[in-house]
Coordinates of C-alpha atoms in Angstrom, one line a residue:
Chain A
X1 CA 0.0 0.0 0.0
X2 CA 1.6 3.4 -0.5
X3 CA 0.4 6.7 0.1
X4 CA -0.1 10.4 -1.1
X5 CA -0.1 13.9 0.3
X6 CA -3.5 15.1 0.5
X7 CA -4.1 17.3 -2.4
X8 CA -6.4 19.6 -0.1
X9 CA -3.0 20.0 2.3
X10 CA -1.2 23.2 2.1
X11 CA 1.6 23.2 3.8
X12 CA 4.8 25.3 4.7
X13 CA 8.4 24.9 6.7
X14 CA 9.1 27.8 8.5
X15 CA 12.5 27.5 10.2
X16 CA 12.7 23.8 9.9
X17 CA 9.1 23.3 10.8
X18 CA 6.4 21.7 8.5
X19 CA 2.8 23.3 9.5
X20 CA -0.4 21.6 7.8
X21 CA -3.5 22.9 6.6
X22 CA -6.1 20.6 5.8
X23 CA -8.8 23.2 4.7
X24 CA -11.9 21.3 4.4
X25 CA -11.3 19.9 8.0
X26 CA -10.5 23.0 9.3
X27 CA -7.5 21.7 11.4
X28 CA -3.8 22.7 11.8
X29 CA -1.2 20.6 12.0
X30 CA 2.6 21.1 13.6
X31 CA 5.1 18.5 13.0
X32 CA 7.8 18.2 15.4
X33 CA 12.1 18.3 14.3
X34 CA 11.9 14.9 13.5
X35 CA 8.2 14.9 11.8
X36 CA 9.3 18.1 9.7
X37 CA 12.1 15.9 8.4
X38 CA 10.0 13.0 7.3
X39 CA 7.3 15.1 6.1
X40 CA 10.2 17.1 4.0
X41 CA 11.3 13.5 3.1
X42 CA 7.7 12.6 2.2
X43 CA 6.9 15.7 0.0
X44 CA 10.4 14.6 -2.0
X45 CA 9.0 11.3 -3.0
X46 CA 11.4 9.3 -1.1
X47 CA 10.6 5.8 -0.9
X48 CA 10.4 4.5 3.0
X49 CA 13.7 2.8 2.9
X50 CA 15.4 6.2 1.7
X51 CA 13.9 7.8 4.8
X52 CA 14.9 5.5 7.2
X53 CA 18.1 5.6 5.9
X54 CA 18.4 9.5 5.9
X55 CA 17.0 9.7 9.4
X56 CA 19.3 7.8 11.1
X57 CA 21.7 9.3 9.4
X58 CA 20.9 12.7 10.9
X59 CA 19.5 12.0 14.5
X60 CA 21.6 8.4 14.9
X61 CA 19.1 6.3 16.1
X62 CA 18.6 2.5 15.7
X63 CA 17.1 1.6 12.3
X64 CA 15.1 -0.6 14.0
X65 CA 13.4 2.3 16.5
X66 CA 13.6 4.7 13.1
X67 CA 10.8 1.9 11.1
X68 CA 8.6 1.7 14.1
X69 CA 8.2 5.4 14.4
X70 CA 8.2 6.1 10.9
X71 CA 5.1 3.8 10.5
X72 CA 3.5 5.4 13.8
X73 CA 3.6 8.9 12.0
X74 CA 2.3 8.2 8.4
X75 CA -0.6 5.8 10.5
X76 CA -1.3 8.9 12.4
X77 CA -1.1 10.8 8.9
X78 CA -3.5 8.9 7.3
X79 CA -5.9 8.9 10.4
X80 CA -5.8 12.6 10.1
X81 CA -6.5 12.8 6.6
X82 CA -3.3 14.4 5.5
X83 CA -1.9 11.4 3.6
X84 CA -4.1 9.5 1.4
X85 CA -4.0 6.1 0.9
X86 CA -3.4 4.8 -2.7
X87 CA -4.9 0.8 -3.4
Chain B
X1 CA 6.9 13.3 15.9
X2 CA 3.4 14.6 14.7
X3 CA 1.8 17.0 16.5
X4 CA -1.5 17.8 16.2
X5 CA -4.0 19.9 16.9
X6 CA -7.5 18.7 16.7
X7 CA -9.5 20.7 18.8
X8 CA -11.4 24.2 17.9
X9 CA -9.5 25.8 20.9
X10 CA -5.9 24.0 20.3
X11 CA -6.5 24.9 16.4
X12 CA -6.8 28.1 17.0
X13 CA -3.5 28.0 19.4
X14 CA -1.7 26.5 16.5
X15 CA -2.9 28.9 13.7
X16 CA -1.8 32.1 16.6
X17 CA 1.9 30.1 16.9
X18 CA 2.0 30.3 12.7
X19 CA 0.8 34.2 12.6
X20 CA 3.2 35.2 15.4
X21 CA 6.4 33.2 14.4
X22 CA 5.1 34.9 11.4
X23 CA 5.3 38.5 12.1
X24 CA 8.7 38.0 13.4
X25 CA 10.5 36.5 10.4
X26 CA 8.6 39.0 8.2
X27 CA 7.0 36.3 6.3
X28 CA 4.1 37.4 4.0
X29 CA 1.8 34.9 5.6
X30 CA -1.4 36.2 4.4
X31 CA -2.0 37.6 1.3
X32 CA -5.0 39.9 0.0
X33 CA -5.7 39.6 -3.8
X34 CA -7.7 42.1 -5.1
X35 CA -8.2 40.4 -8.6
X36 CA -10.4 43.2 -10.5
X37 CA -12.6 46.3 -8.9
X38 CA -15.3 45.9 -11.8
X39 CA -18.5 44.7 -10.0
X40 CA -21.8 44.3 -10.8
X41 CA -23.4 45.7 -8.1
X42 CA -23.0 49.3 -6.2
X43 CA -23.3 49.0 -2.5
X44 CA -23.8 52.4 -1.6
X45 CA -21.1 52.5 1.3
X46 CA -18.5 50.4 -0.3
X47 CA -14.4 51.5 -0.4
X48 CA -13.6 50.3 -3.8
X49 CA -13.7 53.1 -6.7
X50 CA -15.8 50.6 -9.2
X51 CA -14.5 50.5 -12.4
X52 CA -11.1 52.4 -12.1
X53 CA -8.3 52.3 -14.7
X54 CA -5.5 50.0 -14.8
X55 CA -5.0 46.6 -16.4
X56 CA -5.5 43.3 -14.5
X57 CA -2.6 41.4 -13.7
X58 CA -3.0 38.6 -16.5
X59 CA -2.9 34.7 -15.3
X60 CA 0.7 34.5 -16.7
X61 CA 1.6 37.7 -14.0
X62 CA -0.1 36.1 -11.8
X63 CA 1.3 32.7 -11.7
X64 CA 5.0 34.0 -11.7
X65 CA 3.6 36.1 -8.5
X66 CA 2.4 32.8 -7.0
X67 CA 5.7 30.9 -7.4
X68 CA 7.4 34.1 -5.4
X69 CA 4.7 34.1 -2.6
X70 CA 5.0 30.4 -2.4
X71 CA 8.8 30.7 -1.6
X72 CA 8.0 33.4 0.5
X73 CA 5.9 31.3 3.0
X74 CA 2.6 32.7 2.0
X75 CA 0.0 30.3 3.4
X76 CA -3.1 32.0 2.8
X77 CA -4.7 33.9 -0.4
X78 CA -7.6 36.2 0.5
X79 CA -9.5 36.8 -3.1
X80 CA -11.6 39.6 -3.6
X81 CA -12.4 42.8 -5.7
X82 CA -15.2 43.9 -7.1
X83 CA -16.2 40.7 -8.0
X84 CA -13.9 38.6 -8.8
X85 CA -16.6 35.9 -10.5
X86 CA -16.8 39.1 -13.3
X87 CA -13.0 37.8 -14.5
X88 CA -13.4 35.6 -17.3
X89 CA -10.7 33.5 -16.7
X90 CA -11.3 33.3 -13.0
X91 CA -12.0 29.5 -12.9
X92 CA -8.8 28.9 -14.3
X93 CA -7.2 31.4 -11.4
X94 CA -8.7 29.5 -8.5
X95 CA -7.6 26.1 -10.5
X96 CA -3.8 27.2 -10.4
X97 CA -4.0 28.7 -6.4
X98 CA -4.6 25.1 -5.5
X99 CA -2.3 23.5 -7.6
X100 CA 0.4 25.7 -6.6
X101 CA -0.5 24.7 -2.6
X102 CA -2.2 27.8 -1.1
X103 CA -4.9 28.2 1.2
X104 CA -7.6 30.3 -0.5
X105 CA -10.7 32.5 1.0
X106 CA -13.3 33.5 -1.2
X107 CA -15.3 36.9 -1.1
X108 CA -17.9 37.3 -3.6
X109 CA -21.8 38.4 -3.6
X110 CA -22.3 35.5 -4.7
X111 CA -24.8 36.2 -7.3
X112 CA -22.8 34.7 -10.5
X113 CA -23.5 31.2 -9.0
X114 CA -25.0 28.4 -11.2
X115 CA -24.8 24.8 -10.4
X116 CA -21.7 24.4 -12.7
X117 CA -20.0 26.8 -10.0
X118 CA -21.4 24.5 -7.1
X119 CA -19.8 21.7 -8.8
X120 CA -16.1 23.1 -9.6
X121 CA -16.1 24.5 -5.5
X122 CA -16.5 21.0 -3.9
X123 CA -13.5 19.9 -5.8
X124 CA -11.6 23.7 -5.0
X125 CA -12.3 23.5 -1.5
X126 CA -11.8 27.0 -0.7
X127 CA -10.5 26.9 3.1
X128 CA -14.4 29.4 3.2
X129 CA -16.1 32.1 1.5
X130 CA -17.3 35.3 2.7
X131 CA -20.3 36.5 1.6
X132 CA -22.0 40.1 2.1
X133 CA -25.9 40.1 2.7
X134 CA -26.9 43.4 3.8
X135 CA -30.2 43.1 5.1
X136 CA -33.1 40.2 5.3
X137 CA -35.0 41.0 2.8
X138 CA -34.3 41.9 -0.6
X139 CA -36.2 45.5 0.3
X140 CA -33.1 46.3 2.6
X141 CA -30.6 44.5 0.3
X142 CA -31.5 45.4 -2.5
X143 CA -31.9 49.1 -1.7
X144 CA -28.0 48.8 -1.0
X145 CA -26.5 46.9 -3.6
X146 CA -28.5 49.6 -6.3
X147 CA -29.4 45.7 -8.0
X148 CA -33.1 44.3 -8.0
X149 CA -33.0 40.9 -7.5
X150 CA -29.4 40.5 -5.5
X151 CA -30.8 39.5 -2.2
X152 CA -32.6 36.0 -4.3
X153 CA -29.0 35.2 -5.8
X154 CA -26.9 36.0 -2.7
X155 CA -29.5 34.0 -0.7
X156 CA -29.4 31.3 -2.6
X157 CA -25.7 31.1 -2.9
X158 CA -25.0 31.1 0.6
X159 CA -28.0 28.4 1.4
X160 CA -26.2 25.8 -1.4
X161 CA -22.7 26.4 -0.5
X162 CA -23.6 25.7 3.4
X163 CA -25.4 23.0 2.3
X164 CA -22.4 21.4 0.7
X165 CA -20.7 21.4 3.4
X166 CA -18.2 25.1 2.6
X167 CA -18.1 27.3 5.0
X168 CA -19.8 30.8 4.2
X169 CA -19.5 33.6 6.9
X170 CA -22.3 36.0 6.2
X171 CA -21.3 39.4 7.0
X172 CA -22.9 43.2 7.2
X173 CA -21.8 46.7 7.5
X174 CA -24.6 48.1 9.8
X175 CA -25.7 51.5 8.8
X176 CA -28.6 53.7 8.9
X177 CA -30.4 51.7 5.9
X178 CA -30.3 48.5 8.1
X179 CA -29.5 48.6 11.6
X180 CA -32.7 48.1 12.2
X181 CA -33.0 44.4 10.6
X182 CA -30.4 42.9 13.2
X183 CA -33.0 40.7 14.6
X184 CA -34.0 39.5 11.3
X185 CA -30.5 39.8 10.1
X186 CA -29.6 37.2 12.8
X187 CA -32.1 35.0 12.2
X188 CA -31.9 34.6 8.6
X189 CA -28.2 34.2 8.8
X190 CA -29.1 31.5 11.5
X191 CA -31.1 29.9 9.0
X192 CA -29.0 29.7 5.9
X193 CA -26.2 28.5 7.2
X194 CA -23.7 27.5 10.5
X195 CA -20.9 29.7 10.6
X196 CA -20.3 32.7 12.7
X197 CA -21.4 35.6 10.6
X198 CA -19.3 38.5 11.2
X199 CA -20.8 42.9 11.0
X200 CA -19.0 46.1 11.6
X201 CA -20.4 49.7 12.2
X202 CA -17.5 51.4 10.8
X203 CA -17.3 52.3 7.2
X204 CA -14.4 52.9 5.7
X205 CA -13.5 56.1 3.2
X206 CA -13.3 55.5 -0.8
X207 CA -10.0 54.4 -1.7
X208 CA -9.2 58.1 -3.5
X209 CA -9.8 59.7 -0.4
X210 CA -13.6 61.1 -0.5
X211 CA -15.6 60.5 2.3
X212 CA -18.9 60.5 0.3
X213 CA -20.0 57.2 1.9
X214 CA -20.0 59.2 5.2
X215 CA -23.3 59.7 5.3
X216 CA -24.7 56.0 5.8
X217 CA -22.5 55.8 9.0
X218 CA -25.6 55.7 12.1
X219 CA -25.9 58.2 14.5
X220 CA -24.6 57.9 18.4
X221 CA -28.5 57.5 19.0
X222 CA -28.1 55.3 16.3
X223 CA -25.0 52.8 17.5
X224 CA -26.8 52.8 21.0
X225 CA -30.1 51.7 19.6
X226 CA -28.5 49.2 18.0
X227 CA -26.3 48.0 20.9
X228 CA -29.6 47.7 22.9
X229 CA -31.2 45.6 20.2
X230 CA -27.9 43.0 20.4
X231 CA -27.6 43.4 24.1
X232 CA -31.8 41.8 24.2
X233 CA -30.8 39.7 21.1
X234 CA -28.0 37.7 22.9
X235 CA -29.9 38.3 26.4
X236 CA -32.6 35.9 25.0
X237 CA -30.6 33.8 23.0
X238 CA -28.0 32.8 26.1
X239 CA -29.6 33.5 29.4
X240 CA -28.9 36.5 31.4
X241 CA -25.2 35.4 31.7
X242 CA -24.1 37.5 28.4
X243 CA -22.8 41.0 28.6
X244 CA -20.3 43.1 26.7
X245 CA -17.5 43.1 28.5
X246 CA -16.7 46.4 30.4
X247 CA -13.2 47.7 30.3
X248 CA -11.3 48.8 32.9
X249 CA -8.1 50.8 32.4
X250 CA -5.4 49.1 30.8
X251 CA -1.7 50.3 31.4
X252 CA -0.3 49.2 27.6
X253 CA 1.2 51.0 24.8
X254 CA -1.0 51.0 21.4
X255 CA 1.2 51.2 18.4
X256 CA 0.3 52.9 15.3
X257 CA 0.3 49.3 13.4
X258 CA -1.3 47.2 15.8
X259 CA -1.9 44.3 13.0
X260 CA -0.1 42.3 11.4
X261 CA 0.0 45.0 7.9
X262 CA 3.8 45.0 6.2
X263 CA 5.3 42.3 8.9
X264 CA 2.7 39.0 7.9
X265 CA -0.1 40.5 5.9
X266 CA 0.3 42.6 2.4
X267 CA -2.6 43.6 -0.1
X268 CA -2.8 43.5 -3.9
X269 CA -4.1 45.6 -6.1
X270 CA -5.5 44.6 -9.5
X271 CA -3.0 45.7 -11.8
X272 CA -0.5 45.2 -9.4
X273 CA 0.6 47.9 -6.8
X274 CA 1.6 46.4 -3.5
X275 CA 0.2 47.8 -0.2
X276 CA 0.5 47.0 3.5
X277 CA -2.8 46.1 3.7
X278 CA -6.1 47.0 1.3
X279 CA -7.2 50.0 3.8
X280 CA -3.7 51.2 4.0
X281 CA -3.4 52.3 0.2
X282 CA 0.5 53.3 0.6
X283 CA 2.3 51.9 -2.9
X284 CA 5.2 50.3 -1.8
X285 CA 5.7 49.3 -5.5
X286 CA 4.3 47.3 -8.5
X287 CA 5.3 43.4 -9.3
X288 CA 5.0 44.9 -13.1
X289 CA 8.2 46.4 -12.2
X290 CA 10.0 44.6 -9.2
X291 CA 9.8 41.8 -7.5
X292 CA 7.2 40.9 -5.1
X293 CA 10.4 40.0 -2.5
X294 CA 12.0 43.1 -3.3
X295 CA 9.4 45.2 -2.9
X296 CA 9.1 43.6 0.7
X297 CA 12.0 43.4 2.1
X298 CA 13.1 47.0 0.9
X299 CA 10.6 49.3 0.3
X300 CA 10.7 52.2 1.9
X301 CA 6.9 52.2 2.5
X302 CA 6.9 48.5 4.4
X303 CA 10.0 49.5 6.1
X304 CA 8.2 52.8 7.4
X305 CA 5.1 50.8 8.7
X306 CA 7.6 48.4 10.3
X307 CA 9.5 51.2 11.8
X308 CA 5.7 52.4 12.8
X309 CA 5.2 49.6 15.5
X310 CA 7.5 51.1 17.7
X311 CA 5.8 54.2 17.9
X312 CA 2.9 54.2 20.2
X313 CA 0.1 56.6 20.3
X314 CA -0.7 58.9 23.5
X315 CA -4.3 59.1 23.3
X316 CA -5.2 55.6 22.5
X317 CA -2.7 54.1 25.5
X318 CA -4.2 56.3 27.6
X319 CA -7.7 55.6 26.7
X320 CA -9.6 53.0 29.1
X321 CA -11.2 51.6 26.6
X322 CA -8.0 50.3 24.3
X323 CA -8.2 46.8 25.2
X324 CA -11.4 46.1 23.6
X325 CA -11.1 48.7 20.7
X326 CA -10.4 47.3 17.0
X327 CA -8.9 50.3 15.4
X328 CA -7.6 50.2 12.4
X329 CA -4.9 52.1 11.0
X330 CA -6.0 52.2 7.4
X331 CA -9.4 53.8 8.3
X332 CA -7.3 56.7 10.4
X333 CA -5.5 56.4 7.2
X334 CA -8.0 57.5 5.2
X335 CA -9.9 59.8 6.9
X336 CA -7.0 61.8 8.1
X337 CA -3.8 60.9 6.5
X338 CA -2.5 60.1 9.6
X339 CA -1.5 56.0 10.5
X340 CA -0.4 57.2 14.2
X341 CA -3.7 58.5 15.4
X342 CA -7.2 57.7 16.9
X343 CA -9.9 57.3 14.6
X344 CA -13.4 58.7 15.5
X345 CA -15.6 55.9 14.2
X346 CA -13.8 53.4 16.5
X347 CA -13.4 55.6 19.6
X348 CA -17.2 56.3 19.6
X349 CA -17.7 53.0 19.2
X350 CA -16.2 51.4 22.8
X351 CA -17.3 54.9 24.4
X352 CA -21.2 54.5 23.3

């Protein structure tokens, strides 16, 4: 299953953090350091693998602790409508 | 590593974080676009000089002005005129906002609406529209907009649109045409649709200057029958709880620019001219001739409102009333050329 940034989500970094407008819903989103990262990550196409790689590269963490949380946030992403599930 | 804000109240916290972090990086946040100032109705009262020279930016203008705002951080595009329905190439305007990833609020009258429209806004998804209805009955509205048959159209616009699911704030300028339909007012509003509406009492000067429109603004006898009509309005609509709150004296300095116009707010004009804000008409330049970014960071006109936030005025941080008063600086502005003093409208207003 892979996924897609709401088309309805604007969205914009301001010093190194992602905020995310989901209009329709009328909610606003922070991300933290590490979600601003991903979400960078995210809006670069970069496949999962390529984004575990690149954050433990940057905040050296165990790959293993890097998957779990990575597939935490995009569950919590698609529960709030901001990624799109694509069959 | 997500955090969110789901709540109306946390929302709101989140949105204030965004506007403030925005003010002080100077990001151009919020946006007015005033897309044309042809309209097809007249409101008697209204600001805009309808009609007036200069050529609208064309879509290829504008979508090199988008890609600058978009690297500028501008989050949200506030879309107005005149109507802007009257552009013929609006649809494909509102088409290329979203794809470029903005945030866009509607203003319109609403009465250019068909089906079709209804259609093409359930895939736009404006973040809402704001929609003027000046009275609850097309007598009153229709007396205002100068156009037979505008009250039906607006009505109906704002009755589908809520029905859809948008959100459409109804609003009102209150003057002495229809003050006296805030019951109704309330009620219909209540009826069509869910949102908040919003209504001022202040009318703002044309944008040349003239105060012609001055004679619509109500009374004091006026503004305190109308109070009295909200005060029993709310009264019996929330218990005897509600009350306007009552200042008390409040110790604080009230700059000239107490808004966010020239640090996280900027206005647009039609064919181009860049202002602080829409009721601050100060050119601080043209995108036909500079850069939007250039024109923001150095103009001397945004760099003078900036330098204006320093400078606090006596009277109003003196005045035990300035905690609950809205001035604005583009109505003193207007009326008196002045940015750095009180304005009448607003001072009788928290005093009545």
């Amino acid at each position: 299953m892979k996924y897609k940034i709401n088309p309805d989500a604007v969205y914009r970094e301001i010093n190194g953090v992602y905020y995310v407008l989901l209009p329709r819903d009328k909610t606003i989103h922070r991300f933290t350091d590490v979600g601003s990262l991903i979400w960078r990550l995210i809006d670069k196409n970069f496949s999962e693998s390529e984004i575990i790689k690149e954050v433990v590269n940057q905040y050296d963490v165990e790959e293993e602790v890097v998957l779990n949380d990575l597939e935490n946030f995009i569950k919590e992403l698609v529960e709030k409508k901001i990624l799109l599930k694509i069959e | 590593m997500v955090e969110s804000r789901l709540n109306e109240k946390e929302d709101y916290s989140v949105w204030q974080e965004l506007r403030s972090k925005a003010k002080e990086e100077l990001i151009p946040m919020i946006i007015t676009l005033e897309l044309t100032y042809r309209c097809n109705l007249r409101c008697k009262h209204c600001y805009v000089e309808f009609d007036k020279g200069g050529e609208e930016l064309t879509i290829s203008e504008l979508d090199g002005l988008l890609d600058e705002l978009k690297e500028m951080g501008t989050f949200l595009l506030i879309l107005t005129g005149g109507e802007i329905f009257l552009r013929e190439d609006i649809k494909d305007i509102l088409i290329m906002i979203k794809q470029k990833g903005f945030a866009q609020r509607i203003f319109s009258n609403g009465t250019l609406f068909d089906n079709s429209w209804y259609d093409f806004f359930d895939d736009l998804q404006p973040e809402r529209f704001e929609i003027s209805m000046y009275g609850s009955n097309p007598e009153v509205h229709d007396s205002i907009t100068g156009k037979a048959g505008s009250f039906e159209r607006t009505a109906n616009a704002v009755r589908e649109l809520s029905s859809r699911g948008h959100e459409v704030v109804v609003k009102t300028v209150w003057m002495k045409d229809n003050y006296r339909d805030f019951v109704n007012w309330m009620n219909m509003v209540e009826e069509l649709t869910e949102a908040v509406p919003l209504w001022t009492s202040i009318i703002a000067p044309l944008d040349n200057g003239s105060f012609s429109n001055r004679k619509y603004i109500l009374t004091n006898e006026q503004i305190k029958e109308l109070r009295d009509t909200q005060l029993e309005y709310f009264k019996n609509k929330y218990g005897e709880e509600y009350k306007i709150d009552d200042s008390t004296p409040c110790d604080i300095q009230i700059p000239s620019i107490p808004c966010s116009a020239g640090f996280s707010y900027a206005g647009i004009s039609p064919d181009g001219c860049v202002y602080p804000c829409i009721q601050i008409r100060l050119k601080a330049g043209n995108i036909r001739e500079e850069s939007f970014r250039k024109i923001w960071n150095d103009s001397k006109i945004m760099n003078f409102i900036r330098d204006l936030s320093n400078n606090p005025i006596d009277e109003c941080s003196k005045c035990m009333y300035n905690k609950k008063c809205m001035r604005c600086p583009g109505i003193s502005w207007l009326e008196s050329g002045s940015l750095s003093v009180a304005n009448w409208q607003f001072c009788r207003q928290v005093r009545i």
